[in-house]
């Protein structure tokens, strides 16, 4: 008995009902094929019947009595006897041929004699006897019987074949269907097509070298790694690197997604794992790539899914296949995930995944290389600087950069241009960050003015405080869920942040709230700053509880964050501190936010005239770039006001 059949034997009533539904789904295809064949038979019968019917319609049907009258009257020229049919040809050439039917046991001569036709007329009549065509006899005799039988047999044949195929499909759930990369694939990727991630590429090049030249490693006593785990944020190029390995390796490359192992039937995932590794071992040396392995590799023992959790059984089988009693030589397992923190520890130990390759967000040099690759095939204007675009896109992943240039190309087509210029690339950066512009959104003059003061408050505080990133753009045009936005970007990539930077960022985040309160009054504060307040509160909490930036609480963290394994998001925080400490944490958060508000209010009060000037420009142009911001603020103001703001 196959494993799939044994699993099906223990199916619950619900699962059997689901299987019946699956069988019914497959039956529709076979029933459709049967109906097509059935209607083909009907059409063929109609054509044949029409052909025979037209042949019969050419002759006039008469009775024996009328035929005898015509013979006695001398009108008949010739009679052809064919079986029980009499084909009559009249002397009148304009007359239509006639047919008469006689009894099969009576001869034509005896009929003439019985009807009293004179001998001289019988002798003068031309009579020809023909044998009836055998195929017509057989067709006329057997077709009425055979055709229905054939239709019934065809019906049962297709039904039995369909049920057999559906049974194989239902019982074949335990078989894996891995896709194998083809060396001649048009979309074949190599390491040349992957920019950045130099260390990751070096590790993977070594894996490919292991497979191509195992002898030079074995001579040094080195063993081929059993598993390689690619980790990194979404869009950093994990799957792209796997494709590059498939393109570079001269060995079979099987790839599946983690979600393809698990089905509703018990044991299907484990059976598919066994089948996948069995195919890989037969093709060894080979590479098996499992994308999004966290779908089946999450930590066991969560207590979810009942005592017989299908995901746990699938994971157990993966662990055994990678490093169990049976050797798994010649097969390298590659996997990718952006959630390595939820994977089971047994999956990460040496002997399973020997190498863990972390792919970080690209730095400015990597972004420049990635943009150069994705710019191939796009007619960029000579004024476009890839370096400048890389500077404007900190924190962008490789997928974001590809989407950025694609959006710029789409925008150029929409504008009817032949080249992609900077005027299309820069708006596309904001589209990727915030969403498309909503210029058609109708807002009142009051709301527009309030948005202008709000964004001017952000921009002026961010421009004047020395530890804030440079303000690149201010706009009151709605994008995505934002009513307006102030775009700031660092001059270079940052890997660490200081307390001074966090404090200035807090002040800038609250600049819009302070500006609205200053201009419109405390009783007319709108809901616009809600997102700023939420972000500022979260930043202040992280400063206190995670970064140890509180003088009162000291350098320690507060709260152990736990995650529900199968929900994939943080829903619980274990408090490892007392209620008194929680009160101090709240006081520290309040203090940081209060200091930031006072700092923002100080800057805006001192530079009230610059804020009014920027608001006027925003109401007129709706969007101002970095150079215009400098013109509004004045270059000499940067140094003087910075001293005032931080005094």
Coordinates of C-alpha atoms in Angstrom, one line a residue:
X1 CA 0.0 0.0 0.0
X2 CA 1.3 3.4 -0.9
X3 CA 1.8 6.0 1.8
X4 CA -0.9 8.2 0.3
X5 CA -3.4 5.3 0.4
X6 CA -2.7 4.7 4.0
X7 CA -3.1 8.3 4.9
X8 CA -6.5 8.4 3.0
X9 CA -7.7 5.3 4.9
X10 CA -7.6 7.4 8.2
X11 CA -9.2 10.4 6.8
X12 CA -12.0 12.0 8.8
X13 CA -15.5 12.4 7.4
X14 CA -14.8 16.0 6.7
X15 CA -11.7 15.2 4.8
X16 CA -13.5 12.6 2.8
X17 CA -16.1 15.1 1.9
X18 CA -13.4 17.5 0.8
X19 CA -11.9 14.7 -1.3
X20 CA -15.3 14.2 -2.9
X21 CA -15.5 17.8 -3.7
X22 CA -12.0 17.6 -5.3
X23 CA -13.1 14.6 -7.3
X24 CA -16.2 16.5 -8.5
X25 CA -13.9 19.3 -9.6
X26 CA -11.8 17.0 -11.7
X27 CA -14.9 15.2 -13.1
X28 CA -16.0 18.4 -14.7
X29 CA -13.0 18.3 -17.1
X30 CA -13.7 14.6 -18.1
X31 CA -17.4 15.3 -18.5
X32 CA -16.6 18.2 -20.8
X33 CA -14.5 15.9 -22.9
X34 CA -17.2 13.3 -23.0
X35 CA -19.8 15.8 -24.1
X36 CA -17.5 17.0 -26.9
X37 CA -17.1 13.4 -28.2
X38 CA -20.8 12.8 -27.9
X39 CA -21.8 15.8 -29.9
X40 CA -19.2 14.8 -32.5
X41 CA -21.0 11.4 -32.9
X42 CA -24.4 13.2 -33.2
X43 CA -23.0 15.6 -35.8
X44 CA -21.5 12.7 -37.8
X45 CA -24.8 10.8 -37.7
X46 CA -26.7 13.9 -38.8
X47 CA -24.3 14.3 -41.8
X48 CA -24.7 10.7 -42.8
X49 CA -28.4 10.8 -42.4
X50 CA -28.6 14.0 -44.4
X51 CA -26.5 12.3 -47.1
X52 CA -28.7 9.2 -47.3
X53 CA -31.8 11.3 -47.0
X54 CA -30.9 13.5 -50.0
X55 CA -30.2 10.4 -52.0
X56 CA -33.7 9.1 -51.3
X57 CA -35.3 12.4 -52.0
X58 CA -34.2 12.3 -55.7
X59 CA -36.7 9.4 -56.5
X60 CA -40.4 9.4 -56.2
X61 CA -41.9 6.8 -54.0
X62 CA -44.8 4.9 -55.6
X63 CA -46.7 1.7 -54.8
X64 CA -46.8 -1.6 -56.7
X65 CA -50.3 -0.8 -58.0
X66 CA -49.3 2.4 -59.7
X67 CA -46.2 0.7 -61.1
X68 CA -48.3 -2.0 -62.7
X69 CA -50.6 0.7 -64.2
X70 CA -47.6 2.5 -65.7
X71 CA -46.2 -0.8 -67.1
X72 CA -49.6 -1.6 -68.7
X73 CA -49.7 1.9 -70.2
X74 CA -46.3 1.5 -71.8
X75 CA -44.7 4.3 -69.8
X76 CA -42.0 2.3 -68.2
X77 CA -38.7 2.0 -70.0
X78 CA -36.6 0.0 -67.5
X79 CA -36.9 -1.6 -64.0
X80 CA -33.9 -2.3 -61.9
X81 CA -34.4 -4.9 -59.2
X82 CA -32.1 -4.4 -56.2
X83 CA -33.1 -6.5 -53.2
X84 CA -36.6 -5.5 -52.2
X85 CA -36.4 -2.1 -54.0
X86 CA -37.6 -1.5 -57.6
X87 CA -35.9 1.4 -59.3
X88 CA -38.1 2.6 -62.2
X89 CA -37.0 4.6 -65.2
X90 CA -39.8 6.1 -67.3
X91 CA -39.7 6.6 -71.1
X92 CA -40.5 10.3 -70.5
X93 CA -37.0 11.7 -69.9
X94 CA -38.4 14.8 -68.1
X95 CA -40.1 12.6 -65.5
X96 CA -38.4 11.9 -62.2
X97 CA -37.1 8.4 -61.4
X98 CA -39.4 6.3 -59.2
X99 CA -38.9 3.8 -56.5
X100 CA -41.3 1.0 -55.4
X101 CA -40.8 -1.5 -52.6
X102 CA -41.8 -5.2 -53.0
X103 CA -41.9 -8.0 -50.6
X104 CA -38.5 -9.6 -50.1
X105 CA -39.7 -13.2 -50.9
X106 CA -41.6 -12.3 -54.1
X107 CA -39.7 -12.0 -57.4
X108 CA -40.5 -9.2 -59.8
X109 CA -41.7 -11.6 -62.5
X110 CA -44.2 -13.3 -60.2
X111 CA -45.5 -9.9 -59.2
X112 CA -46.2 -9.0 -62.9
X113 CA -47.8 -12.4 -63.4
X114 CA -50.0 -12.1 -60.3
X115 CA -51.2 -8.6 -61.4
X116 CA -52.1 -9.9 -64.8
X117 CA -49.6 -8.1 -67.0
X118 CA -49.8 -9.5 -70.5
X119 CA -46.8 -11.6 -71.6
X120 CA -46.0 -9.4 -74.6
X121 CA -45.6 -6.4 -72.3
X122 CA -43.5 -8.4 -69.9
X123 CA -41.2 -9.5 -72.7
X124 CA -40.8 -6.0 -74.0
X125 CA -40.0 -4.5 -70.6
X126 CA -36.3 -4.2 -69.8
X127 CA -35.6 -5.7 -66.4
X128 CA -32.1 -5.6 -64.7
X129 CA -31.4 -7.5 -61.5
X130 CA -28.6 -6.1 -59.2
X131 CA -27.3 -7.6 -56.0
X132 CA -27.8 -5.3 -53.0
X133 CA -24.6 -3.5 -51.8
X134 CA -23.3 -5.5 -48.8
X135 CA -22.1 -2.4 -46.9
X136 CA -25.5 -0.9 -47.1
X137 CA -27.1 -4.1 -45.8
X138 CA -24.7 -4.3 -42.9
X139 CA -25.0 -0.6 -42.2
X140 CA -28.7 -0.6 -42.3
X141 CA -28.8 -3.7 -40.1
X142 CA -26.1 -3.1 -37.6
X143 CA -25.7 0.7 -37.2
X144 CA -29.0 1.2 -35.2
X145 CA -27.6 -1.4 -32.7
X146 CA -23.9 -0.6 -32.8
X147 CA -24.1 3.2 -32.5
X148 CA -25.9 3.2 -29.1
X149 CA -23.6 0.5 -27.8
X150 CA -20.6 2.5 -28.8
X151 CA -21.9 5.6 -27.1
X152 CA -22.6 3.7 -23.9
X153 CA -19.2 2.1 -23.9
X154 CA -17.5 5.4 -24.5
X155 CA -19.4 6.9 -21.7
X156 CA -18.3 4.2 -19.2
X157 CA -14.8 4.3 -20.5
X158 CA -14.4 8.0 -19.9
X159 CA -16.1 7.8 -16.5
X160 CA -13.8 4.9 -15.3
X161 CA -10.8 6.7 -16.7
X162 CA -11.7 9.9 -15.0
X163 CA -12.3 8.2 -11.6
X164 CA -9.0 6.4 -11.9
X165 CA -7.2 9.6 -12.7
X166 CA -8.9 11.4 -9.9
X167 CA -8.1 8.6 -7.5
X168 CA -4.4 8.9 -8.6
X169 CA -4.5 12.6 -8.0
X170 CA -6.2 12.2 -4.6
X171 CA -3.8 9.5 -3.5
X172 CA -0.8 11.3 -5.2
X173 CA -0.9 14.2 -2.8
X174 CA 2.1 12.7 -1.1
X175 CA 4.2 13.2 -4.2
X176 CA 6.2 16.4 -4.6
X177 CA 6.3 18.3 -7.8
X178 CA 9.5 20.3 -7.7
X179 CA 10.3 22.5 -10.5
X180 CA 13.8 22.0 -12.0
X181 CA 15.8 25.0 -13.4
X182 CA 16.7 24.5 -17.0
X183 CA 20.2 25.5 -18.2
X184 CA 18.8 26.9 -21.5
X185 CA 16.1 29.0 -19.7
X186 CA 15.8 32.5 -21.3
X187 CA 15.5 34.1 -17.9
X188 CA 18.6 32.3 -16.6
X189 CA 20.4 34.3 -14.0
X190 CA 24.1 34.3 -13.0
X191 CA 26.1 36.0 -10.4
X192 CA 26.9 38.8 -13.0
X193 CA 23.2 39.7 -12.8
X194 CA 23.4 40.2 -9.0
X195 CA 24.8 43.5 -7.8
X196 CA 25.9 44.1 -4.2
X197 CA 25.9 41.3 -1.5
X198 CA 29.6 40.6 -2.3
X199 CA 30.1 38.4 0.8
X200 CA 27.0 36.4 0.1
X201 CA 28.1 35.8 -3.5
X202 CA 31.5 34.6 -2.4
X203 CA 29.9 32.1 -0.1
X204 CA 27.6 30.8 -2.8
X205 CA 30.4 30.8 -5.4
X206 CA 32.2 28.4 -3.1
X207 CA 29.1 26.2 -2.9
X208 CA 29.0 26.0 -6.7
X209 CA 32.8 25.2 -6.7
X210 CA 32.2 22.4 -4.2
X211 CA 29.8 20.8 -6.7
X212 CA 31.9 21.3 -9.8
X213 CA 35.3 20.5 -8.3
X214 CA 34.8 18.3 -5.2
X215 CA 38.2 16.7 -5.5
X216 CA 40.3 19.8 -4.4
X217 CA 38.2 20.1 -1.3
X218 CA 38.3 16.5 -0.4
X219 CA 42.0 16.4 -0.7
X220 CA 42.1 18.9 2.2
X221 CA 39.6 16.9 4.2
X222 CA 36.8 19.4 3.7
X223 CA 33.3 18.2 3.5
X224 CA 30.6 19.8 1.4
X225 CA 28.1 21.8 3.4
X226 CA 24.7 20.2 3.8
X227 CA 22.6 23.3 4.0
X228 CA 22.8 27.1 3.2
X229 CA 20.3 29.4 4.8
X230 CA 19.8 32.8 3.1
X231 CA 18.3 35.4 5.5
X232 CA 17.5 39.1 5.0
X233 CA 14.7 41.6 4.7
X234 CA 12.1 41.4 2.0
X235 CA 13.4 42.4 -1.4
X236 CA 17.1 42.0 -0.6
X237 CA 17.7 39.4 -3.3
X238 CA 17.5 36.0 -1.6
X239 CA 15.6 34.3 -4.3
X240 CA 17.6 36.1 -7.0
X241 CA 20.8 34.7 -5.5
X242 CA 19.2 31.2 -5.5
X243 CA 18.4 31.7 -9.2
X244 CA 22.0 32.8 -9.8
X245 CA 23.2 29.6 -8.1
X246 CA 20.9 27.6 -10.4
X247 CA 22.3 29.4 -13.4
X248 CA 25.9 28.9 -12.4
X249 CA 25.7 25.3 -11.1
X250 CA 26.2 22.5 -13.6
X251 CA 24.0 20.2 -11.5
X252 CA 20.2 19.7 -11.2
X253 CA 18.5 22.4 -9.3
X254 CA 15.1 21.6 -7.7
X255 CA 13.1 24.4 -6.2
X256 CA 9.9 24.5 -4.2
X257 CA 8.1 26.8 -1.8
X258 CA 7.7 26.0 1.8
X259 CA 3.9 26.3 1.5
X260 CA 3.8 23.5 -1.2
X261 CA 4.6 20.8 1.4
X262 CA 1.6 21.3 3.6
X263 CA -1.9 20.1 2.6
X264 CA -5.1 19.4 4.5
X265 CA -4.4 15.6 4.6
X266 CA -2.3 14.2 7.5
X267 CA 1.2 13.2 6.5
X268 CA 1.2 14.7 3.0
X269 CA 3.9 17.2 3.9
X270 CA 6.3 14.5 5.2
X271 CA 5.6 12.3 2.2
X272 CA 6.4 15.2 -0.1
X273 CA 9.7 15.8 1.7
X274 CA 10.6 12.2 1.3
X275 CA 9.7 12.2 -2.4
X276 CA 11.6 15.5 -3.0
X277 CA 14.8 14.2 -1.4
X278 CA 14.5 10.9 -3.1
X279 CA 14.4 12.6 -6.5
X280 CA 17.4 14.8 -5.5
X281 CA 19.4 11.8 -4.4
X282 CA 18.8 10.0 -7.7
X283 CA 20.1 13.1 -9.5
X284 CA 23.0 13.8 -7.1
X285 CA 25.0 15.9 -7.0
X286 CA 22.1 18.3 -6.9
X287 CA 20.7 21.4 -5.1
X288 CA 17.3 21.6 -3.4
X289 CA 16.0 25.1 -2.8
X290 CA 13.1 25.7 -0.4
X291 CA 11.8 29.3 -0.6
X292 CA 10.1 30.8 2.4
X293 CA 11.1 27.9 4.6
X294 CA 9.5 29.5 7.7
X295 CA 6.1 28.3 6.4
X296 CA 7.1 24.8 7.6
X297 CA 10.2 25.4 9.7
X298 CA 8.7 27.4 12.6
X299 CA 9.6 26.5 16.1
X300 CA 7.9 23.3 17.4
X301 CA 6.0 23.0 20.6
X302 CA 3.8 26.1 20.3
X303 CA 0.7 24.1 21.2
X304 CA -1.2 25.2 18.2
X305 CA -2.7 22.9 15.6
X306 CA -3.4 20.0 18.0
X307 CA -1.4 17.0 19.1
X308 CA -0.7 15.9 15.5
X309 CA 0.4 19.1 13.8
X310 CA 1.0 18.7 10.1
X311 CA 3.7 21.4 10.0
X312 CA 5.6 19.8 12.8
X313 CA 5.6 16.4 11.0
X314 CA 6.8 18.0 7.8
X315 CA 9.6 19.8 9.7
X316 CA 10.6 16.5 11.5
X317 CA 10.9 14.9 8.1
X318 CA 13.1 17.7 6.8
X319 CA 15.4 17.4 9.8
X320 CA 15.8 13.6 9.3
X321 CA 16.4 14.0 5.5
X322 CA 19.1 16.7 6.1
X323 CA 21.0 14.9 8.9
X324 CA 19.5 11.6 10.0
X325 CA 20.7 8.0 10.1
X326 CA 20.7 7.7 6.3
X327 CA 23.5 9.6 4.6
X328 CA 22.4 12.4 2.4
X329 CA 25.6 12.8 0.3
X330 CA 25.6 14.9 -2.8
X331 CA 22.5 17.0 -2.0
X332 CA 22.9 20.5 -0.8
X333 CA 19.8 22.2 0.7
X334 CA 19.4 25.9 0.2
X335 CA 16.6 27.8 1.9
X336 CA 15.5 31.4 2.1
X337 CA 13.5 33.3 4.8
X338 CA 13.1 36.8 6.1
X339 CA 12.0 35.5 9.5
X340 CA 15.0 33.5 10.9
X341 CA 13.9 34.3 14.4
X342 CA 10.9 32.0 14.2
X343 CA 12.8 29.0 12.9
X344 CA 13.3 25.9 15.0
X345 CA 16.7 25.6 16.6
X346 CA 17.2 22.1 15.4
X347 CA 16.9 23.4 11.8
X348 CA 19.7 25.9 12.4
X349 CA 22.3 23.7 14.0
X350 CA 25.5 22.7 12.2
X351 CA 24.9 19.5 10.2
X352 CA 21.6 20.9 9.0
X353 CA 22.2 24.4 7.8
X354 CA 25.9 24.7 8.1
X355 CA 26.0 28.2 6.6
X356 CA 23.8 31.2 7.4
X357 CA 24.2 34.0 4.9
X358 CA 22.7 37.3 5.9
X359 CA 21.9 39.7 3.1
X360 CA 21.7 43.3 4.3
X361 CA 20.0 46.3 2.7
X362 CA 22.3 47.6 0.0
X363 CA 24.6 50.5 0.8
X364 CA 25.1 53.5 -1.5
X365 CA 27.7 51.7 -3.6
X366 CA 25.5 48.6 -3.9
X367 CA 22.5 50.7 -4.8
X368 CA 24.5 52.3 -7.6
X369 CA 25.4 48.9 -9.0
X370 CA 21.8 47.6 -8.7
X371 CA 20.4 50.7 -10.4
X372 CA 22.9 50.3 -13.2
X373 CA 21.7 46.7 -13.8
X374 CA 18.0 47.6 -13.8
X375 CA 18.7 50.6 -16.0
X376 CA 19.7 48.2 -18.8
X377 CA 17.1 48.5 -21.6
X378 CA 15.7 51.8 -20.3
X379 CA 16.7 54.9 -22.3
X380 CA 18.0 57.1 -19.6
X381 CA 18.7 60.8 -20.4
X382 CA 22.4 61.9 -20.3
X383 CA 21.6 64.2 -17.4
X384 CA 20.5 61.3 -15.1
X385 CA 23.1 60.6 -12.5
X386 CA 22.9 57.0 -11.1
X387 CA 25.0 58.1 -8.2
X388 CA 22.5 60.9 -7.3
X389 CA 19.6 58.5 -7.4
X390 CA 21.5 56.1 -5.1
X391 CA 22.0 59.0 -2.7
X392 CA 18.3 59.7 -2.7
X393 CA 17.3 56.1 -1.9
X394 CA 18.7 55.1 1.5
X395 CA 17.0 52.1 2.9
X396 CA 15.7 50.9 -0.5
X397 CA 16.0 47.2 -1.1
X398 CA 16.9 45.8 -4.5
X399 CA 13.3 45.1 -5.3
X400 CA 12.4 48.8 -4.4
X401 CA 15.1 50.0 -6.8
X402 CA 13.8 47.8 -9.6
X403 CA 10.3 49.1 -8.9
X404 CA 11.6 52.7 -8.8
X405 CA 13.1 52.6 -12.3
X406 CA 10.1 50.7 -13.6
X407 CA 7.8 53.4 -12.3
X408 CA 10.0 56.1 -13.8
X409 CA 9.8 54.3 -17.2
X410 CA 6.0 54.0 -16.9
X411 CA 5.8 57.7 -16.1
X412 CA 7.9 58.6 -19.1
X413 CA 5.6 56.6 -21.4
X414 CA 2.6 58.3 -19.8
X415 CA 4.1 61.7 -20.6
X416 CA 4.9 60.7 -24.1
X417 CA 8.7 61.0 -23.7
X418 CA 11.4 59.0 -25.5
X419 CA 13.8 59.1 -22.6
X420 CA 13.7 58.7 -18.8
X421 CA 14.9 61.8 -17.1
X422 CA 15.5 63.0 -13.6
X423 CA 12.0 64.6 -13.7
X424 CA 10.5 61.1 -13.8
X425 CA 12.9 59.4 -11.4
X426 CA 12.6 61.8 -8.5
X427 CA 8.7 61.6 -8.3
X428 CA 9.0 57.8 -8.6
X429 CA 11.1 57.7 -5.4
X430 CA 8.3 59.4 -3.5
X431 CA 5.7 57.1 -5.1
X432 CA 7.6 54.0 -3.9
X433 CA 8.0 55.6 -0.4
X434 CA 4.5 57.1 0.1
X435 CA 2.3 56.0 -2.8
X436 CA 0.9 57.9 -5.8
X437 CA -0.1 61.5 -5.7
X438 CA -3.8 62.3 -5.2
X439 CA -4.0 65.7 -7.0
X440 CA -7.7 65.1 -7.7
X441 CA -8.5 65.2 -4.0
X442 CA -10.6 68.2 -3.2
X443 CA -9.7 69.9 0.1
X444 CA -10.9 73.2 1.5
X445 CA -8.7 76.3 1.7
X446 CA -8.6 76.0 5.5
X447 CA -7.4 72.4 5.3
X448 CA -4.8 73.3 2.7
X449 CA -3.5 76.2 4.8
X450 CA -3.4 73.9 7.9
X451 CA -1.4 71.3 5.9
X452 CA 1.0 74.0 4.7
X453 CA 1.7 75.1 8.3
X454 CA 2.1 71.5 9.4
X455 CA 4.6 70.6 6.8
X456 CA 6.4 73.9 7.1
X457 CA 6.8 73.2 10.9
X458 CA 8.4 69.8 10.1
X459 CA 10.7 71.3 7.4
X460 CA 12.0 74.3 9.4
X461 CA 12.7 72.3 12.6
X462 CA 14.4 69.6 10.5
X463 CA 16.4 72.2 8.5
X464 CA 17.6 74.1 11.5
X465 CA 18.5 71.4 14.1
X466 CA 22.0 70.2 13.4
X467 CA 21.5 66.4 14.0
X468 CA 18.6 66.0 11.6
X469 CA 19.1 64.7 8.1
X470 CA 18.9 67.3 5.3
X471 CA 15.3 68.2 4.2
X472 CA 15.1 67.4 0.5
X473 CA 11.5 68.2 -0.3
X474 CA 8.3 69.6 1.2
X475 CA 4.8 69.1 -0.4
X476 CA 1.2 69.6 0.6
X477 CA 0.0 67.3 -2.2
X478 CA -1.6 64.2 -0.7
X479 CA 0.2 60.9 -1.3
X480 CA -1.1 57.6 -0.1
X481 CA -2.5 58.1 3.4
X482 CA -0.5 61.3 4.0
X483 CA -2.1 64.7 3.6
X484 CA 1.3 66.1 2.9
X485 CA 4.9 65.2 3.5
X486 CA 8.4 66.4 4.3
X487 CA 11.1 64.3 2.8
X488 CA 14.4 64.1 4.6
X489 CA 17.3 61.9 3.6
X490 CA 20.8 61.4 5.0
X491 CA 24.0 62.4 3.1
X492 CA 25.4 58.9 3.7
X493 CA 24.2 55.5 4.9
X494 CA 23.8 55.3 8.7
X495 CA 24.3 52.1 10.7
X496 CA 24.2 53.7 14.2
X497 CA 22.1 56.5 15.7
X498 CA 23.0 58.7 18.7
X499 CA 21.0 60.2 21.5
X500 CA 21.4 63.7 20.0
X501 CA 20.0 62.5 16.6
X502 CA 17.0 60.8 18.3
X503 CA 16.2 64.0 20.2
X504 CA 16.4 66.1 17.1
X505 CA 14.3 63.6 15.2
X506 CA 11.7 63.7 18.0
X507 CA 11.6 67.5 17.7
X508 CA 11.2 67.4 13.9
X509 CA 8.4 64.8 14.2
X510 CA 6.5 67.1 16.6
X511 CA 7.2 70.2 14.5
X512 CA 3.9 69.9 12.6
X513 CA 1.9 69.5 15.8
X514 CA 3.6 72.5 17.4
X515 CA 3.1 74.6 14.3
X516 CA -0.7 73.9 14.2
X517 CA -1.0 74.7 17.9
X518 CA 1.0 77.9 17.5
X519 CA -1.0 79.2 14.6
X520 CA -4.6 77.9 15.1
X521 CA -4.7 77.6 18.9
X522 CA -4.8 74.6 21.2
X523 CA -8.5 74.2 20.8
X524 CA -8.3 73.8 17.1
X525 CA -5.7 71.0 16.9
X526 CA -6.7 68.6 14.1
X527 CA -6.3 64.8 13.6
X528 CA -3.5 65.5 11.1
X529 CA -0.6 65.0 13.6
X530 CA -1.8 61.6 14.8
X531 CA 0.7 59.6 12.8
X532 CA 3.5 62.0 14.0
X533 CA 2.5 61.5 17.6
X534 CA 2.4 57.7 17.3
X535 CA 5.8 57.6 15.7
X536 CA 7.3 60.0 18.3
X537 CA 5.8 58.0 21.2
X538 CA 7.2 54.7 19.8
X539 CA 10.6 56.3 19.2
X540 CA 10.7 57.7 22.8
X541 CA 9.6 54.3 24.2
X542 CA 12.4 52.5 22.3
X543 CA 14.9 55.1 23.6
X544 CA 13.9 54.3 27.1
X545 CA 13.2 50.5 27.0
X546 CA 15.5 49.2 24.3
X547 CA 18.4 51.6 23.8
X548 CA 19.2 52.4 27.4
X549 CA 19.1 56.2 26.8
X550 CA 17.4 57.1 30.1
X551 CA 19.7 58.5 32.9
X552 CA 17.1 57.6 35.6
X553 CA 16.6 54.0 34.5
X554 CA 20.1 53.3 33.4
X555 CA 21.6 51.1 30.6
X556 CA 19.2 48.2 30.5
X557 CA 16.3 46.9 28.5
X558 CA 12.7 46.4 29.6
X559 CA 10.2 43.9 28.4
X560 CA 10.8 40.5 26.7
X561 CA 9.0 40.3 23.4
X562 CA 7.5 37.0 22.5
X563 CA 5.8 36.0 19.3
X564 CA 3.0 33.6 18.6
X565 CA 4.6 31.1 16.2
X566 CA 1.9 30.7 13.6
X567 CA 0.5 34.2 13.7
X568 CA 3.8 35.7 12.7
X569 CA 3.5 39.0 14.6
X570 CA 4.3 40.3 18.0
X571 CA 1.2 40.1 20.2
X572 CA 2.6 39.7 23.7
X573 CA 5.2 41.5 25.8
X574 CA 6.4 39.8 28.9
X575 CA 6.9 42.4 31.6
X576 CA 10.2 41.8 33.5
X577 CA 9.8 45.0 35.6
X578 CA 7.6 46.2 38.4
X579 CA 4.7 48.6 38.2
X580 CA 6.8 51.3 39.8
X581 CA 9.3 50.9 37.0
X582 CA 6.5 51.1 34.5
X583 CA 5.5 54.4 36.0
X584 CA 9.0 55.7 35.6
X585 CA 9.1 54.5 32.0
X586 CA 5.9 56.5 31.3
X587 CA 7.5 59.5 33.0
X588 CA 10.6 59.2 30.9
X589 CA 8.7 59.0 27.7
X590 CA 6.6 62.0 28.7
X591 CA 9.8 63.9 29.5
X592 CA 11.5 63.1 26.2
X593 CA 8.4 64.2 24.2
X594 CA 8.0 67.3 26.3
X595 CA 11.6 68.3 25.7
X596 CA 11.2 67.7 22.0
X597 CA 8.0 69.9 21.9
X598 CA 9.7 72.7 23.7
X599 CA 12.7 72.5 21.3
X600 CA 10.4 72.6 18.3
X601 CA 8.4 75.5 19.7
X602 CA 11.6 77.4 20.4
X603 CA 12.8 77.0 16.8
X604 CA 9.5 77.9 15.2
X605 CA 9.0 80.9 17.5
X606 CA 12.4 82.2 16.6
X607 CA 11.9 81.7 12.9
X608 CA 8.2 82.6 12.6
X609 CA 8.8 84.9 9.6
X610 CA 10.6 82.1 7.7
X611 CA 7.7 79.7 8.5
X612 CA 5.2 82.3 7.1
X613 CA 7.4 82.7 4.0
X614 CA 7.5 78.9 3.4
X615 CA 3.8 78.6 3.9
X616 CA 3.2 81.2 1.2
X617 CA 5.4 79.4 -1.2
X618 CA 3.7 76.1 -0.5
X619 CA 0.3 77.5 -1.0
X620 CA 1.4 78.9 -4.3
X621 CA 3.5 76.0 -5.7
X622 CA 2.3 73.1 -3.5
X623 CA 5.8 71.5 -3.7
X624 CA 9.3 72.9 -3.1
X625 CA 12.6 71.2 -3.7
X626 CA 15.8 71.4 -1.7
X627 CA 17.2 74.4 -3.6
X628 CA 14.0 76.3 -3.1
X629 CA 14.0 75.4 0.6
X630 CA 17.5 76.9 0.9
X631 CA 16.3 80.0 -0.9
X632 CA 13.4 80.4 1.5
X633 CA 15.5 79.8 4.6
X634 CA 18.7 81.6 3.4
X635 CA 22.1 79.9 3.4
X636 CA 23.4 82.2 6.0
X637 CA 20.5 81.3 8.3
X638 CA 21.7 77.7 8.6
X639 CA 24.7 78.6 10.8
X640 CA 23.1 81.4 12.8
X641 CA 19.8 79.7 13.5
X642 CA 21.4 76.4 14.4
X643 CA 23.1 78.1 17.3
X644 CA 19.9 79.8 18.4
X645 CA 17.9 76.5 18.1
X646 CA 20.4 74.5 20.2
X647 CA 21.2 77.2 22.8

